[in-house]
Coordinates of C-alpha atoms and ligand atoms in Angstrom, one line a residue:
S1 CA 17.0 1.1 74.6
K2 CA 14.6 -0.4 77.1
K3 CA 14.6 0.6 80.7
R4 CA 14.4 -1.9 83.3
D5 CA 12.7 -0.3 86.3
G6 CA 10.2 -1.0 89.1
K7 CA 9.5 -4.4 90.8
N8 CA 10.5 -7.6 89.1
G9 CA 12.4 -5.8 86.5
A10 CA 9.1 -5.1 84.7
L11 CA 9.6 -2.9 81.6
L12 CA 8.0 0.4 82.3
Y13 CA 7.4 2.5 79.2
H14 CA 6.7 6.2 79.1
P15 CA 4.6 7.1 76.1
M16 CA 7.2 9.5 75.0
M17 CA 10.0 6.9 75.4
Q18 CA 8.0 4.4 73.5
D19 CA 7.7 6.9 70.7
H20 CA 11.3 7.7 70.7
T21 CA 12.3 4.0 70.9
R22 CA 10.2 3.3 67.8
Q23 CA 11.5 6.2 65.8
R24 CA 15.1 5.2 66.6
A25 CA 14.4 1.5 65.6
A26 CA 13.1 2.9 62.3
I27 CA 16.2 4.9 61.6
E28 CA 18.4 2.0 62.5
R29 CA 16.5 -0.1 59.8
D30 CA 16.7 2.8 57.4
I31 CA 20.5 2.9 57.8
E32 CA 20.7 -0.9 57.2
S33 CA 18.5 -0.6 54.1
A34 CA 20.4 2.3 52.8
L35 CA 23.5 0.2 52.9
E36 CA 21.9 -2.6 51.2
E37 CA 19.8 -0.7 48.7
D38 CA 22.5 2.0 47.9
W39 CA 20.6 5.0 49.2
F40 CA 23.4 6.9 50.5
E41 CA 24.7 9.8 48.6
A42 CA 27.6 12.3 49.0
Y43 CA 26.3 15.8 48.4
F44 CA 29.0 18.3 47.3
Q45 CA 29.3 21.9 48.6
P46 CA 31.9 24.1 47.0
I47 CA 34.5 25.7 49.0
V48 CA 35.5 29.0 47.3
D49 CA 38.6 31.2 47.3
L50 CA 37.4 34.5 48.7
E51 CA 40.0 36.3 46.6
G52 CA 38.9 35.6 42.9
G53 CA 36.0 33.3 43.6
R54 CA 37.6 30.1 42.2
V55 CA 36.3 26.9 43.5
A56 CA 39.2 25.4 45.5
G57 CA 37.4 22.1 46.6
Y58 CA 34.3 20.6 47.8
E59 CA 33.0 19.2 51.1
A60 CA 31.3 15.9 50.9
L61 CA 28.1 15.8 53.0
L62 CA 26.1 12.6 53.7
R63 CA 22.5 12.3 52.6
L64 CA 20.2 9.4 52.8
E65 CA 17.8 9.4 49.8
H66 CA 14.9 7.5 51.2
P67 CA 12.4 6.2 48.6
T68 CA 9.4 7.3 50.7
K69 CA 10.7 9.6 53.4
G70 CA 12.6 11.9 51.2
T71 CA 16.2 13.1 51.9
L72 CA 17.4 12.5 55.4
A73 CA 20.2 14.9 56.7
P74 CA 23.2 13.8 58.8
S75 CA 21.5 15.1 61.9
D76 CA 18.9 12.3 61.7
I77 CA 21.5 9.6 61.0
I78 CA 25.0 10.2 62.4
K79 CA 24.5 10.0 66.0
I80 CA 22.5 6.6 65.8
A81 CA 25.0 5.2 63.3
E82 CA 27.7 6.0 65.7
E83 CA 25.8 4.3 68.6
T84 CA 25.2 1.2 66.8
G85 CA 28.6 1.1 65.2
A86 CA 27.1 1.2 61.6
I87 CA 29.1 4.5 61.2
I88 CA 32.1 2.5 60.0
R89 CA 30.2 1.1 57.0
V90 CA 28.3 4.3 56.4
G91 CA 31.5 6.2 56.5
N92 CA 33.2 3.8 53.9
R93 CA 30.2 4.1 51.7
V94 CA 30.3 8.0 51.8
L95 CA 34.1 7.9 51.1
E96 CA 33.7 5.7 47.9
K97 CA 30.7 7.9 46.8
A98 CA 32.7 11.2 47.4
L99 CA 35.8 9.9 45.5
A100 CA 33.7 8.5 42.6
N101 CA 31.9 11.9 42.4
L102 CA 35.1 13.9 42.5
V103 CA 36.5 12.0 39.6
E104 CA 33.3 12.6 37.6
L105 CA 33.1 16.2 38.5
S106 CA 36.8 16.7 37.6
E107 CA 36.1 15.2 34.2
A108 CA 33.2 17.6 33.6
T109 CA 34.8 20.8 34.8
G110 CA 38.4 20.0 33.6
D111 CA 39.6 20.9 37.1
K112 CA 41.9 18.1 38.2
D113 CA 43.3 19.9 41.3
A114 CA 40.1 20.5 43.4
Y115 CA 40.1 18.8 46.6
I116 CA 37.5 16.8 48.5
A117 CA 37.0 17.3 52.2
I118 CA 35.4 14.3 53.9
N119 CA 34.0 14.3 57.5
F120 CA 35.2 11.4 59.8
S121 CA 33.7 10.3 63.1
P122 CA 36.0 9.4 66.0
L123 CA 35.0 5.7 65.6
Q124 CA 36.4 5.7 62.0
F125 CA 40.0 6.2 63.3
E126 CA 41.0 2.6 63.3
H127 CA 44.6 1.9 62.6
T128 CA 43.7 0.6 59.1
L129 CA 42.1 3.8 58.1
P130 CA 45.3 5.5 56.3
I131 CA 46.0 2.3 54.4
R132 CA 42.5 2.0 53.2
L133 CA 42.3 5.6 52.3
A134 CA 45.7 5.1 50.3
A135 CA 44.2 2.1 48.5
L136 CA 41.0 4.0 47.7
T137 CA 42.6 7.1 46.4
S138 CA 44.9 5.1 44.3
R139 CA 42.1 3.0 43.0
Y140 CA 40.2 6.2 41.8
G141 CA 43.4 7.8 40.6
I142 CA 43.1 10.8 43.0
A143 CA 46.4 12.4 44.2
P144 CA 46.6 12.2 48.0
H145 CA 47.0 16.0 48.3
R146 CA 43.4 16.4 47.1
L147 CA 42.1 14.6 50.1
V148 CA 41.2 16.7 53.2
V149 CA 40.3 14.7 56.3
E150 CA 37.8 16.8 58.4
I151 CA 37.7 16.1 62.1
T152 CA 36.1 17.8 65.1
E153 CA 37.4 18.1 68.7
A154 CA 35.5 15.0 69.5
T155 CA 38.2 13.1 67.8
L156 CA 41.0 14.9 69.6
L157 CA 39.3 15.2 73.0
H158 CA 41.2 12.5 74.8
D159 CA 44.7 13.1 73.3
N160 CA 44.7 9.6 72.2
P161 CA 48.3 8.5 70.9
Q162 CA 46.8 6.2 68.3
I163 CA 44.8 9.2 66.8
R164 CA 48.0 11.1 66.7
T165 CA 49.8 8.2 64.8
I166 CA 46.9 8.1 62.3
L167 CA 47.0 11.7 61.7
D168 CA 50.7 11.7 61.2
E169 CA 50.3 8.8 58.7
F170 CA 47.9 10.8 56.7
H171 CA 50.3 13.5 56.5
R172 CA 53.1 11.3 55.4
F173 CA 50.8 10.1 52.7
G174 CA 50.2 13.5 51.6
C175 CA 46.6 14.2 52.8
R176 CA 45.7 17.3 54.7
I177 CA 43.8 17.7 58.0
A178 CA 41.0 20.3 58.7
L179 CA 39.8 21.1 62.1
D180 CA 35.9 21.5 61.7
D181 CA 33.6 23.7 63.8
F182 CA 36.6 25.5 65.2
G183 CA 35.8 27.8 68.1
T184 CA 32.8 25.8 69.5
G185 CA 32.5 23.1 72.1
Y186 CA 35.7 22.1 73.6
S187 CA 37.5 23.0 70.5
S188 CA 40.6 24.7 71.9
L189 CA 43.6 26.5 70.6
S190 CA 45.8 23.8 72.1
Y191 CA 44.8 21.5 69.4
L192 CA 46.6 23.6 67.0
N193 CA 50.0 22.9 68.6
R194 CA 49.3 19.3 69.7
F195 CA 48.0 17.9 66.4
P196 CA 49.1 18.3 62.8
V197 CA 46.3 20.6 61.5
D198 CA 46.5 22.2 58.1
I199 CA 43.1 23.9 57.8
V200 CA 41.0 25.7 60.3
K201 CA 37.2 25.8 59.6
I202 CA 35.7 28.7 61.6
D203 CA 32.3 27.5 62.9
Q204 CA 29.3 29.1 61.2
S205 CA 27.9 30.5 64.5
F206 CA 30.8 33.1 64.3
I207 CA 30.0 33.8 60.8
R208 CA 26.3 34.4 61.5
S209 CA 27.1 36.8 64.3
L210 CA 29.3 38.9 61.9
S211 CA 26.0 40.5 60.8
A212 CA 24.2 40.4 64.0
E213 CA 21.7 43.1 64.9
E214 CA 23.3 43.8 68.2
P215 CA 26.4 46.1 67.6
E216 CA 28.2 44.6 70.6
L217 CA 27.9 41.0 69.4
R218 CA 28.8 42.2 65.9
H219 CA 31.8 43.9 67.0
K220 CA 33.0 41.1 69.3
S221 CA 32.4 38.4 66.5
R222 CA 34.4 40.4 64.0
M223 CA 37.4 40.7 66.5
L224 CA 37.1 37.0 67.2
V225 CA 37.1 35.9 63.5
E226 CA 40.0 38.3 62.8
G227 CA 42.0 37.0 65.7
I228 CA 41.2 33.4 64.9
T229 CA 42.3 33.8 61.3
A230 CA 45.6 35.7 62.4
I231 CA 46.4 32.8 64.9
S232 CA 45.8 30.2 62.3
H233 CA 47.8 31.7 59.8
K234 CA 50.7 32.1 62.3
M235 CA 50.3 28.4 62.8
E236 CA 50.6 27.9 59.1
C237 CA 47.0 26.8 58.6
S238 CA 44.7 28.1 56.0
V239 CA 41.3 29.3 57.0
V240 CA 37.8 28.4 55.8
A241 CA 34.7 30.3 56.9
E242 CA 31.6 28.0 57.3
G243 CA 28.1 29.1 56.7
V244 CA 28.7 32.2 54.4
E245 CA 25.2 33.4 53.6
T246 CA 25.5 37.1 52.7
E247 CA 27.9 39.3 50.6
E248 CA 28.4 41.4 53.7
Q249 CA 29.8 38.5 55.5
R250 CA 31.9 37.5 52.5
D251 CA 33.3 41.0 52.3
I252 CA 34.2 41.2 56.1
L253 CA 35.9 37.8 55.8
R254 CA 37.9 38.7 52.8
Q255 CA 39.1 42.0 54.6
F256 CA 40.1 39.8 57.6
G257 CA 42.3 37.7 55.2
V258 CA 40.1 34.5 55.6
D259 CA 41.2 32.3 52.7
R260 CA 38.2 30.6 51.7
G261 CA 34.4 30.4 52.3
Q262 CA 31.7 27.9 52.1
G263 CA 28.0 28.6 52.4
Y264 CA 24.6 29.1 50.7
L265 CA 25.8 32.5 49.1
F266 CA 28.1 30.4 46.9
A267 CA 26.0 27.1 46.7
R268 CA 24.1 24.6 48.8
P269 CA 25.3 21.1 49.2
Q270 CA 23.8 19.3 46.3
P271 CA 24.1 16.0 44.1
I272 CA 26.8 16.5 41.8
R273 CA 24.7 16.2 38.6
Q274 CA 22.9 19.3 39.9
L275 CA 26.3 21.0 40.8
M276 CA 27.5 20.6 37.2
K277 CA 24.6 22.5 36.1
T278 CA 25.2 25.4 38.6
L279 CA 28.8 25.5 37.7
E280 CA 27.9 25.6 34.0
K281 CA 25.6 28.6 34.7
S282 CA 28.0 30.7 36.5
H283 CA 29.7 33.4 34.2
Q284 CA 33.4 32.8 34.6
P285 CA 34.9 29.9 32.7
G286 CA 35.9 26.7 34.5
S287 CA 34.4 26.2 37.8
S288 CA 34.0 29.5 39.3
V289 CA 30.9 30.4 41.1
A290 CA 31.4 33.6 43.1
Ligands
C2E301 P1 29.8 20.3 59.0 O1 30.9 19.3 58.7 O2 30.3 21.4 59.8 O3 29.2 20.6 57.7 C1 28.7 21.9 57.5 C2 27.2 22.0 57.6 O4 26.7 23.3 57.4 C3 26.4 21.1 56.7 O5 25.3 20.6 57.3 C4 26.0 22.1 55.6 O6 24.8 21.8 54.8 C5 25.7 23.4 56.4 N1 25.9 24.6 55.7 C6 26.7 24.8 54.6 N2 26.5 26.1 54.2 C7 25.6 26.7 55.1 C8 25.1 28.0 55.2 O7 25.4 28.9 54.6 N3 24.1 28.2 56.3 C9 23.7 27.2 57.1 N4 22.8 27.5 58.0 N5 24.2 26.0 57.0 C10 25.2 25.6 56.0 P2 24.8 19.1 57.0 O8 25.1 18.7 55.6 O9 23.4 19.0 57.7 O10 25.8 18.2 58.1 C11 25.8 18.6 59.4 C12 27.0 17.8 60.0 O11 26.9 16.4 59.9 C13 28.3 18.3 59.4 O12 28.6 19.4 60.0 C14 29.2 17.0 59.9 O13 29.6 17.3 61.2 C15 28.2 15.8 59.9 N6 28.4 15.0 58.6 C16 27.9 15.4 57.4 N7 28.4 14.4 56.6 C17 29.1 13.4 57.4 C18 29.7 12.2 57.0 O14 29.8 11.7 55.8 N8 30.3 11.6 58.1 C19 30.3 12.2 59.3 N9 30.9 11.4 60.3 N10 29.7 13.2 59.6 C20 29.1 14.0 58.6
MG302 MG1 32.7 19.4 57.9
MG303 MG1 31.6 22.6 60.5
MG304 MG1 29.0 21.2 62.1

């Protein structure tokens, strides 16, 4: 965005700003091209039962496969897409890719129960969202209970009654709702009693500190993760730990009764073709990776 400043409303550019403006414009163009040329992909990352190691589901994570720039991550794209409003079309595209991928993956693994968790931006919560989701899952032959809608505190922040209505509709329809990045930002316990949440995803910053060098931090994080898990279970939510990278972390989480884990220890987010090979290579039959 250009800054009108100085006399006569002349446009004054700071060299840094010019750079930033140019980069931003390039990403805006990339997003439009990606929609037109079909460069968006939904990478899948397994979500694993900590007891037994079975793959319970997958999180769909947006990637832009740029023909010359390589693979762009959500951090490069989401914020700008939200600001321009393109996030609605981007979100719809990811949704379609994710459902199509799930069908393909289920056929390959024989697992017709695995769920798909999809991230939604606050802007996507228009009143038509539930009915569009219902139509899409039915088109792909996916049972509604296999769909998990991931939201962050940003969606719940203003206690908007329309958001509540939409979340209730998801529930009536059979989908589950996951509260992402739990424990960070403004994400507060009160969301657990004001909104119909089914799954709590503990933010990866807590998981990282479980094995921190500093004993004090390590101890406190462990108490926090154990406490969040106990509270979530009392609220009848299941618990997923994000960013599980080591066996030590996995063992601690299991000991605390955390239901599921997601992280590089199990698998990175990847295109489903690659994931199918990873799953084939794992020792246990079916779709077990841990
Ligand atoms: P998120 O929903 O919390 O997703 C988890 C992020 O942690 C992903 O980053 C994933 O690649 C990363 N991750 C998974 N395991 C590990 C691990 O063991 N260690 C570390 N360090 N990181 C791990 P990613 O794919 O870059 O996505 C970042 C964020 O972008 C997501 O955070 C989500 O908020 C947003 N996002 C991704 N896809 C979409 C989308 O389709 N729509 C919207 N609205 N947002 C999306
Ligand atoms: Mg997420
Ligand atoms: Mg998260
Ligand atoms: Mg996050």
